Amino acid sequence: MLSVIIAKPTKACNAACTYCSAAAEAAEKPKNRWTIDDFKHYFDKLVDYIPKDNYCLWLWHGGEPMLLGPKFYLEAYYYAKKKRPMLGMSMQSNILDYSHDKWYDVIKHVCGGSISTSYDPDVSGRVYRGSIENYTKKFFESLQMAMDDGIRTFIIGTYTNDMVERDLHMRKYELALNYGDQAFGIRYNYRYPAGRAKDSGDFMSPEVYGNMLIEVYNEWVRQAPDFQIVPHTQILEKIIAGGSRCPWTRHCAGHFIGLEPDGRVWNCASFADLEDDKYCFGDLNTQDFGEIMSSYPAREIKRRVATIPDECFECRNLDVCEGACARDSILFGGDIYDKTKYCESWMMLIDRIKQSVASGEANRVIEKSGYHRKAQARRRPSPMIVGKSTGEIKTDIKAGCACASDSIGENEHENAIANATGCL
């Protein structure tokens, strides 16, 4: 069954970012903006694979999803909830279009009162209405409006070697601290060559990325503030409570999917951004979902559970990393069974977090986060079933999936969103 559906109802956008993972020409494709009838058609083809009694997240992505207007999301939400009451929805948006009158009801009721957005301390690549200054001004106005409305925010940033040299990663952390009770969660991603930046080469070395993550973690574990930092908090949770986390998983196939504006299905939205048809699972316009998930590309991704490199199986951190992300392996010239280029980064951070857990240094953040209680809740009978013929591990969605909860509340919903945004 599915646990996360990352749906892009459009690839059009009201901003122009030079390193956007969506190619510029994607916004101009004829089939580029869903109607409510498109949503109903695709949802009905997926509904039998969305659990009735367990949580599943439908994440609206893009492009800029707010371009479809609030009526679309309200209608989609109520249509979906009639058929799958446990389904949750959220949105990844640049929030430039946010206002109380237009979007509060959607974010509060459809998206559980939280929204994920993105902003980089180095704003040179983000343009709105012709200028970087317009983007910066509009973003912080919209962010403040959302915070004043009580909307919980989570901000993804992408980083480069140059940005770390200028200490911009710590400025983002300090900015979150300065918001006090309104502090937003942060995700620290490395910028990667795809979409509009596919020919730009490497933006960040694994060593620099690993050291940046450790520097941020050291501050966060010392101060124990009331906001998440990712990937740190997700790795910490996985060490304490187990579960499956993107991008540190080889079990995502069949549980995550990415759905593009044209109805084509991929392993996730990041795979779709590679724009390589050999990784496309199929097309919901012409195929049933069962047929799509039996396609050759889908079967190949599923095989990764047993085909990561031998050195990964022998690694001290396999329990957390699991061989990391197949898309990342492809992105830097490999195939889906290779090591990720950022293995060194993950080893550095996982070792540091494990050390802090073992020494007791992380006790305050573990207590505040409730990860120890999640660990107890997940210790139930039969969390995994191992297929005798294939060796594939199938995770029971209640016991093992980081997106699942018997009773979904604010924290669980936000954790699911942070998980689903992965490397987006």
CSV table of C-alpha atoms in Angstrom, one decimal:
chain,number,residue,atom,x,y,z
A,1,MET,CA,0.0,0.0,0.0
A,2,LEU,CA,1.1,3.6,-0.6
A,3,SER,CA,2.2,5.8,2.3
A,4,VAL,CA,3.3,8.9,0.4
A,5,ILE,CA,2.0,10.3,-2.9
A,6,ILE,CA,3.9,13.4,-4.2
A,7,ALA,CA,1.6,15.0,-6.7
A,8,LYS,CA,2.5,17.8,-9.0
A,9,PRO,CA,-0.7,19.3,-10.5
A,10,THR,CA,1.4,21.9,-12.4
A,11,LYS,CA,5.0,22.7,-13.2
A,12,ALA,CA,4.2,26.3,-13.9
A,13,CYS,CA,5.6,28.8,-11.4
A,14,ASN,CA,5.3,32.5,-10.4
A,15,ALA,CA,9.0,32.6,-9.7
A,16,ALA,CA,12.2,31.9,-11.7
A,17,CYS,CA,14.9,30.1,-9.8
A,18,THR,CA,18.1,29.3,-11.7
A,19,TYR,CA,18.6,26.0,-10.0
A,20,CYS,CA,15.0,24.7,-9.9
A,21,SER,CA,14.9,21.0,-10.3
A,22,ALA,CA,12.1,21.4,-12.9
A,23,ALA,CA,13.4,22.2,-16.3
A,24,ALA,CA,12.2,25.6,-17.7
A,25,GLU,CA,10.5,24.0,-20.7
A,26,ALA,CA,8.4,21.7,-18.4
A,27,ALA,CA,6.2,24.7,-17.5
A,28,GLU,CA,5.3,25.1,-21.2
A,29,LYS,CA,4.1,21.6,-21.8
A,30,PRO,CA,0.5,21.4,-23.0
A,31,LYS,CA,-0.8,19.2,-20.2
A,32,ASN,CA,0.6,21.3,-17.3
A,33,ARG,CA,-2.3,22.2,-15.0
A,34,TRP,CA,-4.9,19.9,-13.5
A,35,THR,CA,-8.5,20.6,-13.3
A,36,ILE,CA,-10.5,19.1,-10.4
A,37,ASP,CA,-11.7,16.4,-12.8
A,38,ASP,CA,-8.1,15.5,-13.5
A,39,PHE,CA,-7.5,15.1,-9.8
A,40,LYS,CA,-10.6,12.9,-9.4
A,41,HIS,CA,-9.6,10.7,-12.3
A,42,TYR,CA,-6.1,10.1,-11.0
A,43,PHE,CA,-7.2,9.7,-7.4
A,44,ASP,CA,-9.8,7.1,-8.4
A,45,LYS,CA,-7.1,5.1,-10.2
A,46,LEU,CA,-5.0,5.1,-7.0
A,47,VAL,CA,-7.7,4.7,-4.4
A,48,ASP,CA,-7.5,1.0,-4.0
A,49,TYR,CA,-3.8,1.3,-3.2
A,50,ILE,CA,-4.3,4.0,-0.5
A,51,PRO,CA,-4.9,2.4,2.9
A,52,LYS,CA,-8.4,2.7,4.4
A,53,ASP,CA,-7.3,2.4,8.1
A,54,ASN,CA,-3.8,3.9,8.2
A,55,TYR,CA,-2.4,7.3,7.4
A,56,CYS,CA,-1.2,8.1,3.9
A,57,LEU,CA,0.2,11.5,2.9
A,58,TRP,CA,-0.8,13.3,-0.3
A,59,LEU,CA,1.8,16.0,-0.8
A,60,TRP,CA,1.0,18.8,-3.2
A,61,HIS,CA,4.2,19.9,-5.1
A,62,GLY,CA,5.2,21.6,-8.3
A,63,GLY,CA,5.9,24.0,-10.0
A,64,GLU,CA,4.0,26.3,-7.7
A,65,PRO,CA,0.8,24.5,-6.5
A,66,MET,CA,-0.8,27.7,-5.2
A,67,LEU,CA,-1.3,28.7,-8.9
A,68,LEU,CA,-4.3,26.4,-9.0
A,69,GLY,CA,-6.2,28.5,-6.4
A,70,PRO,CA,-7.8,27.5,-3.1
A,71,LYS,CA,-11.0,26.1,-4.5
A,72,PHE,CA,-9.2,23.3,-6.3
A,73,TYR,CA,-7.6,22.1,-3.0
A,74,LEU,CA,-10.8,22.3,-1.0
A,75,GLU,CA,-12.7,20.3,-3.6
A,76,ALA,CA,-9.9,17.8,-3.9
A,77,TYR,CA,-9.6,17.4,-0.1
A,78,TYR,CA,-13.3,16.7,0.5
A,79,TYR,CA,-13.5,14.4,-2.5
A,80,ALA,CA,-10.6,12.3,-1.2
A,81,LYS,CA,-11.6,12.3,2.5
A,82,LYS,CA,-15.0,10.8,1.6
A,83,LYS,CA,-13.2,7.8,0.2
A,84,ARG,CA,-10.1,7.6,2.4
A,85,PRO,CA,-10.8,9.3,5.8
A,86,MET,CA,-7.2,8.7,7.0
A,87,LEU,CA,-5.6,10.5,4.1
A,88,GLY,CA,-3.7,13.6,5.0
A,89,MET,CA,-2.7,16.4,2.7
A,90,SER,CA,0.1,19.0,2.7
A,91,MET,CA,1.8,21.4,0.4
A,92,GLN,CA,5.3,22.4,-0.7
A,93,SER,CA,5.0,26.0,-1.9
A,94,ASN,CA,7.1,29.1,-2.4
A,95,ILE,CA,4.3,30.8,-0.4
A,96,LEU,CA,4.6,34.0,-2.5
A,97,ASP,CA,0.9,34.0,-3.1
A,98,TYR,CA,-0.1,33.5,0.6
A,99,SER,CA,-2.6,35.7,2.2
A,100,HIS,CA,-5.1,35.1,5.1
A,101,ASP,CA,-8.2,35.6,3.0
A,102,LYS,CA,-7.1,33.4,0.2
A,103,TRP,CA,-5.2,30.6,1.7
A,104,TYR,CA,-5.8,30.3,5.5
A,105,ASP,CA,-8.7,27.9,5.3
A,106,VAL,CA,-6.8,25.6,2.9
A,107,ILE,CA,-3.6,25.5,5.0
A,108,LYS,CA,-5.4,25.2,8.3
A,109,HIS,CA,-8.0,22.6,7.4
A,110,VAL,CA,-6.7,20.8,4.3
A,111,CYS,CA,-3.0,20.8,5.3
A,112,GLY,CA,-3.3,20.4,9.0
A,113,GLY,CA,-2.1,24.0,9.8
A,114,SER,CA,1.4,23.6,8.4
A,115,ILE,CA,3.2,24.2,5.2
A,116,SER,CA,6.6,23.5,3.8
A,117,THR,CA,8.4,26.1,1.8
A,118,SER,CA,12.0,26.9,0.6
A,119,TYR,CA,14.4,29.8,0.9
A,120,ASP,CA,18.2,30.1,0.7
A,121,PRO,CA,20.3,32.6,2.6
A,122,ASP,CA,22.1,33.2,-0.7
A,123,VAL,CA,19.2,34.5,-2.7
A,124,SER,CA,21.0,35.2,-5.9
A,125,GLY,CA,19.2,32.5,-7.8
A,126,ARG,CA,15.6,33.4,-6.8
A,127,VAL,CA,13.7,35.9,-8.9
A,128,TYR,CA,10.1,37.2,-8.6
A,129,ARG,CA,8.7,39.7,-11.0
A,130,GLY,CA,12.0,40.5,-12.5
A,131,SER,CA,14.3,40.9,-9.4
A,132,ILE,CA,15.9,39.1,-6.5
A,133,GLU,CA,14.8,42.0,-4.2
A,134,ASN,CA,11.1,41.4,-5.1
A,135,TYR,CA,11.5,37.7,-4.2
A,136,THR,CA,13.1,38.4,-0.8
A,137,LYS,CA,10.6,41.1,0.1
A,138,LYS,CA,7.5,39.1,-0.9
A,139,PHE,CA,8.8,35.8,0.7
A,140,PHE,CA,9.3,37.3,4.1
A,141,GLU,CA,6.0,39.3,4.0
A,142,SER,CA,4.2,36.0,3.2
A,143,LEU,CA,6.1,34.1,5.8
A,144,GLN,CA,5.2,36.6,8.5
A,145,MET,CA,1.5,36.6,7.4
A,146,ALA,CA,1.5,32.8,7.7
A,147,MET,CA,3.2,32.8,11.1
A,148,ASP,CA,0.8,35.5,12.4
A,149,ASP,CA,-2.1,33.2,11.3
A,150,GLY,CA,-0.6,30.4,13.5
A,151,ILE,CA,0.6,28.4,10.5
A,152,ARG,CA,3.6,26.2,11.3
A,153,THR,CA,6.3,26.5,8.7
A,154,PHE,CA,9.1,24.3,7.5
A,155,ILE,CA,11.8,25.9,5.3
A,156,ILE,CA,14.0,23.8,2.9
A,157,GLY,CA,17.3,25.3,1.8
A,158,THR,CA,19.9,24.1,-0.7
A,159,TYR,CA,23.6,24.8,0.0
A,160,THR,CA,26.9,25.0,-1.9
A,161,ASN,CA,30.5,25.0,-0.9
A,162,ASP,CA,30.6,28.8,-1.4
A,163,MET,CA,27.6,29.3,0.9
A,164,VAL,CA,29.2,27.3,3.7
A,165,GLU,CA,32.4,29.3,3.3
A,166,ARG,CA,30.3,32.4,4.0
A,167,ASP,CA,28.7,30.8,7.0
A,168,LEU,CA,25.2,31.1,5.5
A,169,HIS,CA,24.1,27.8,6.9
A,170,MET,CA,24.5,29.1,10.5
A,171,ARG,CA,22.7,32.4,9.5
A,172,LYS,CA,19.6,30.3,8.6
A,173,TYR,CA,19.8,28.5,12.0
A,174,GLU,CA,20.1,31.8,13.8
A,175,LEU,CA,17.2,33.3,11.8
A,176,ALA,CA,15.0,30.4,13.0
A,177,LEU,CA,16.1,31.0,16.6
A,178,ASN,CA,15.3,34.7,16.3
A,179,TYR,CA,11.6,33.9,15.5
A,180,GLY,CA,11.2,32.6,19.1
A,181,ASP,CA,7.8,30.9,19.5
A,182,GLN,CA,7.2,31.2,15.8
A,183,ALA,CA,10.5,29.5,14.9
A,184,PHE,CA,10.3,27.4,11.7
A,185,GLY,CA,11.9,24.0,11.0
A,186,ILE,CA,14.8,23.8,8.7
A,187,ARG,CA,16.0,21.3,6.1
A,188,TYR,CA,19.7,21.4,4.9
A,189,ASN,CA,20.0,19.9,1.4
A,190,TYR,CA,23.0,20.0,-0.9
A,191,ARG,CA,22.2,21.7,-4.2
A,192,TYR,CA,22.4,19.2,-7.0
A,193,PRO,CA,22.7,19.3,-10.8
A,194,ALA,CA,19.2,18.6,-12.2
A,195,GLY,CA,16.5,20.5,-14.0
A,196,ARG,CA,17.7,24.0,-14.9
A,197,ALA,CA,21.1,23.4,-13.2
A,198,LYS,CA,21.7,20.0,-14.8
A,199,ASP,CA,24.8,21.2,-16.6
A,200,SER,CA,26.3,23.1,-13.6
A,201,GLY,CA,28.5,20.4,-12.2
A,202,ASP,CA,28.9,19.7,-8.5
A,203,PHE,CA,27.8,22.4,-6.1
A,204,MET,CA,28.9,20.8,-2.9
A,205,SER,CA,31.5,18.3,-1.9
A,206,PRO,CA,30.6,15.4,0.4
A,207,GLU,CA,33.2,16.5,3.0
A,208,VAL,CA,31.9,20.1,3.1
A,209,TYR,CA,28.3,18.9,3.4
A,210,GLY,CA,29.2,16.5,6.2
A,211,ASN,CA,31.1,19.1,8.2
A,212,MET,CA,28.3,21.6,7.7
A,213,LEU,CA,25.7,19.1,9.0
A,214,ILE,CA,27.8,18.4,12.0
A,215,GLU,CA,28.4,22.0,12.8
A,216,VAL,CA,24.6,22.6,12.8
A,217,TYR,CA,23.9,19.5,14.8
A,218,ASN,CA,26.4,20.6,17.5
A,219,GLU,CA,24.6,23.8,18.0
A,220,TRP,CA,21.1,22.2,17.9
A,221,VAL,CA,21.9,19.5,20.4
A,222,ARG,CA,23.6,22.0,22.7
A,223,GLN,CA,20.6,24.4,22.7
A,224,ALA,CA,17.7,22.0,22.2
A,225,PRO,CA,15.4,24.6,20.6
A,226,ASP,CA,11.8,23.9,19.8
A,227,PHE,CA,12.2,23.3,16.1
A,228,GLN,CA,13.3,20.5,13.8
A,229,ILE,CA,16.5,20.5,11.8
A,230,VAL,CA,16.6,18.0,9.0
A,231,PRO,CA,18.3,15.6,8.1
A,232,HIS,CA,19.5,15.6,11.7
A,233,THR,CA,16.2,15.0,13.5
A,234,GLN,CA,15.1,12.3,11.1
A,235,ILE,CA,18.4,10.4,11.5
A,236,LEU,CA,18.1,10.8,15.3
A,237,GLU,CA,14.6,9.4,15.2
A,238,LYS,CA,15.6,6.5,13.0
A,239,ILE,CA,18.5,5.6,15.4
A,240,ILE,CA,16.1,5.8,18.4
A,241,ALA,CA,12.8,4.6,17.0
A,242,GLY,CA,13.5,2.8,13.7
A,243,GLY,CA,11.2,3.2,10.8
A,244,SER,CA,11.9,4.2,7.2
A,245,ARG,CA,13.1,7.6,6.2
A,246,CYS,CA,13.7,9.3,2.8
A,247,PRO,CA,16.4,9.5,1.5
A,248,TRP,CA,17.9,6.7,3.8
A,249,THR,CA,15.9,3.8,2.5
A,250,ARG,CA,16.0,1.0,0.0
A,251,HIS,CA,12.4,0.1,0.7
A,252,CYS,CA,10.6,3.1,-0.9
A,253,ALA,CA,9.5,1.4,-4.1
A,254,GLY,CA,5.8,0.7,-3.9
A,255,HIS,CA,5.2,2.9,-0.8
A,256,PHE,CA,6.2,6.3,-2.3
A,257,ILE,CA,5.2,7.5,-5.8
A,258,GLY,CA,5.6,10.7,-7.7
A,259,LEU,CA,2.7,11.8,-10.0
A,260,GLU,CA,3.5,14.3,-12.7
A,261,PRO,CA,1.1,16.9,-14.3
A,262,ASP,CA,0.8,14.6,-17.4
A,263,GLY,CA,-0.3,11.6,-15.3
A,264,ARG,CA,2.9,9.7,-15.5
A,265,VAL,CA,4.1,7.8,-12.4
A,266,TRP,CA,7.7,7.6,-11.1
A,267,ASN,CA,9.3,6.3,-7.9
A,268,CYS,CA,9.2,9.8,-6.5
A,269,ALA,CA,9.2,13.4,-7.7
A,270,SER,CA,13.0,13.5,-7.6
A,271,PHE,CA,13.2,10.6,-10.1
A,272,ALA,CA,10.8,12.5,-12.4
A,273,ASP,CA,13.1,15.5,-12.3
A,274,LEU,CA,15.8,13.4,-13.9
A,275,GLU,CA,13.6,13.5,-17.1
A,276,ASP,CA,14.9,10.1,-18.2
A,277,ASP,CA,12.0,8.0,-19.4
A,278,LYS,CA,13.7,4.7,-18.6
A,279,TYR,CA,12.9,5.3,-14.9
A,280,CYS,CA,9.2,6.1,-15.6
A,281,PHE,CA,6.9,3.5,-14.2
A,282,GLY,CA,3.9,4.2,-16.5
A,283,ASP,CA,1.0,6.5,-17.3
A,284,LEU,CA,-2.3,6.6,-15.3
A,285,ASN,CA,-4.1,7.9,-18.3
A,286,THR,CA,-3.7,4.6,-20.1
A,287,GLN,CA,-2.8,2.0,-17.5
A,288,ASP,CA,-4.1,0.7,-14.2
A,289,PHE,CA,-1.9,1.3,-11.2
A,290,GLY,CA,-1.3,-2.4,-10.7
A,291,GLU,CA,0.1,-2.7,-14.2
A,292,ILE,CA,2.3,0.4,-13.6
A,293,MET,CA,3.8,-1.1,-10.5
A,294,SER,CA,4.6,-4.3,-12.4
A,295,SER,CA,6.5,-2.4,-15.1
A,296,TYR,CA,10.2,-3.1,-15.6
A,297,PRO,CA,11.4,0.2,-14.0
A,298,ALA,CA,9.3,-0.4,-10.9
A,299,ARG,CA,10.6,-3.9,-10.6
A,300,GLU,CA,14.2,-2.7,-10.9
A,301,ILE,CA,13.7,-0.2,-8.1
A,302,LYS,CA,12.2,-2.9,-5.9
A,303,ARG,CA,15.2,-5.1,-6.5
A,304,ARG,CA,17.4,-2.5,-4.7
A,305,VAL,CA,16.4,-4.0,-1.4
A,306,ALA,CA,18.9,-6.8,-2.1
A,307,THR,CA,21.3,-5.3,-4.6
A,308,ILE,CA,23.1,-2.4,-2.9
A,309,PRO,CA,26.9,-2.8,-2.9
A,310,ASP,CA,28.4,-5.4,-0.6
A,311,GLU,CA,30.3,-2.8,1.3
A,312,CYS,CA,26.9,-1.2,2.2
A,313,PHE,CA,25.7,-4.5,3.6
A,314,GLU,CA,28.9,-4.7,5.7
A,315,CYS,CA,28.7,-1.0,6.9
A,316,ARG,CA,28.4,-0.1,10.6
A,317,ASN,CA,25.6,2.4,9.6
A,318,LEU,CA,23.5,0.2,7.4
A,319,ASP,CA,20.7,0.2,10.0
A,320,VAL,CA,20.3,3.9,9.5
A,321,CYS,CA,21.5,4.6,5.9
A,322,GLU,CA,20.2,1.5,4.2
A,323,GLY,CA,22.3,2.3,1.1
A,324,ALA,CA,20.6,5.8,0.9
A,325,CYS,CA,18.8,7.1,-2.2
A,326,ALA,CA,18.7,5.4,-5.6
A,327,ARG,CA,18.1,8.7,-7.3
A,328,ASP,CA,21.2,10.2,-5.8
A,329,SER,CA,23.2,7.2,-7.1
A,330,ILE,CA,22.0,7.9,-10.7
A,331,LEU,CA,22.4,11.7,-10.4
A,332,PHE,CA,26.1,11.5,-10.2
A,333,GLY,CA,26.8,9.0,-13.0
A,334,GLY,CA,26.0,5.7,-11.4
A,335,ASP,CA,23.0,3.4,-11.6
A,336,ILE,CA,20.3,2.6,-9.0
A,337,TYR,CA,22.4,-0.1,-7.3
A,338,ASP,CA,25.5,2.1,-6.7
A,339,LYS,CA,26.6,3.9,-3.6
A,340,THR,CA,25.4,7.5,-3.3
A,341,LYS,CA,28.1,10.1,-3.8
A,342,TYR,CA,27.2,11.5,-0.4
A,343,CYS,CA,27.9,8.3,1.5
A,344,GLU,CA,30.8,10.1,3.2
A,345,SER,CA,28.5,12.9,4.4
A,346,TRP,CA,25.9,10.5,5.9
A,347,MET,CA,28.7,8.4,7.6
A,348,MET,CA,30.0,11.6,9.2
A,349,LEU,CA,26.6,12.7,10.5
A,350,ILE,CA,25.3,9.3,11.6
A,351,ASP,CA,28.5,8.6,13.5
A,352,ARG,CA,28.3,12.0,15.3
A,353,ILE,CA,24.6,11.5,16.2
A,354,LYS,CA,25.2,7.9,17.4
A,355,GLN,CA,28.1,9.2,19.6
A,356,SER,CA,25.8,11.9,21.1
A,357,VAL,CA,23.1,9.3,21.9
A,358,ALA,CA,25.6,6.9,23.5
A,359,SER,CA,27.2,9.6,25.6
A,360,GLY,CA,23.9,11.1,26.8
A,361,GLU,CA,24.6,14.4,25.1
A,362,ALA,CA,21.4,14.1,23.0
A,363,ASN,CA,19.2,13.3,26.0
A,364,ARG,CA,17.4,16.7,26.0
A,365,VAL,CA,16.5,16.7,22.3
A,366,ILE,CA,15.4,13.0,22.5
A,367,GLU,CA,13.1,13.8,25.5
A,368,LYS,CA,11.7,16.9,23.9
A,369,SER,CA,11.1,15.1,20.6
A,370,GLY,CA,9.4,12.1,22.1
A,371,TYR,CA,11.4,9.7,20.0
A,372,HIS,CA,11.9,7.3,22.9
A,373,ARG,CA,8.1,7.0,23.2
A,374,LYS,CA,7.9,6.3,19.4
A,375,ALA,CA,10.4,3.5,19.9
A,376,GLN,CA,8.2,1.8,22.5
A,377,ALA,CA,5.1,2.2,20.3
A,378,ARG,CA,6.9,0.6,17.3
A,379,ARG,CA,8.0,-2.5,19.3
A,380,ARG,CA,5.0,-4.5,18.2
A,381,PRO,CA,4.8,-8.1,16.9
A,382,SER,CA,5.7,-8.7,13.2
A,383,PRO,CA,6.8,-5.3,12.1
A,384,MET,CA,8.4,-6.8,9.0
A,385,ILE,CA,7.5,-9.7,6.7
A,386,VAL,CA,10.4,-11.2,4.7
A,387,GLY,CA,9.3,-12.7,1.4
A,388,LYS,CA,10.9,-16.2,1.1
A,389,SER,CA,11.1,-16.2,-2.7
A,390,THR,CA,12.6,-12.8,-3.2
A,391,GLY,CA,14.0,-11.8,0.2
A,392,GLU,CA,12.2,-8.5,-0.1
A,393,ILE,CA,11.3,-6.9,3.2
A,394,LYS,CA,7.8,-5.5,3.3
A,395,THR,CA,7.3,-3.1,6.2
A,396,ASP,CA,4.0,-3.2,8.1
A,397,ILE,CA,2.7,0.3,7.7
A,398,LYS,CA,1.5,0.7,11.3
A,399,ALA,CA,4.7,-0.6,12.9
A,400,GLY,CA,7.5,0.4,10.6
A,401,CYS,CA,6.6,3.3,8.4
A,402,ALA,CA,7.7,6.7,9.5
A,403,CYS,CA,4.7,8.3,7.8
A,404,ALA,CA,2.2,6.1,9.6
A,405,SER,CA,0.3,6.6,12.9
A,406,ASP,CA,-2.7,5.0,14.5
A,407,SER,CA,-3.8,8.5,15.5
A,408,ILE,CA,-2.4,11.2,13.3
A,409,GLY,CA,-1.9,14.5,15.1
A,410,GLU,CA,0.1,17.7,14.5
A,411,ASN,CA,3.5,16.3,15.2
A,412,GLU,CA,2.9,13.1,13.3
A,413,HIS,CA,1.6,15.1,10.3
A,414,GLU,CA,4.6,17.4,10.3
A,415,ASN,CA,7.0,14.4,10.6
A,416,ALA,CA,5.4,12.8,7.6
A,417,ILE,CA,5.8,16.0,5.6
A,418,ALA,CA,9.4,16.4,6.6
A,419,ASN,CA,9.9,12.8,5.6
A,420,ALA,CA,8.2,13.1,2.3
A,421,THR,CA,10.1,16.2,1.3
A,422,GLY,CA,13.3,14.2,1.4
A,423,CYS,CA,15.7,15.7,-1.1
A,424,LEU,CA,13.1,17.9,-2.8
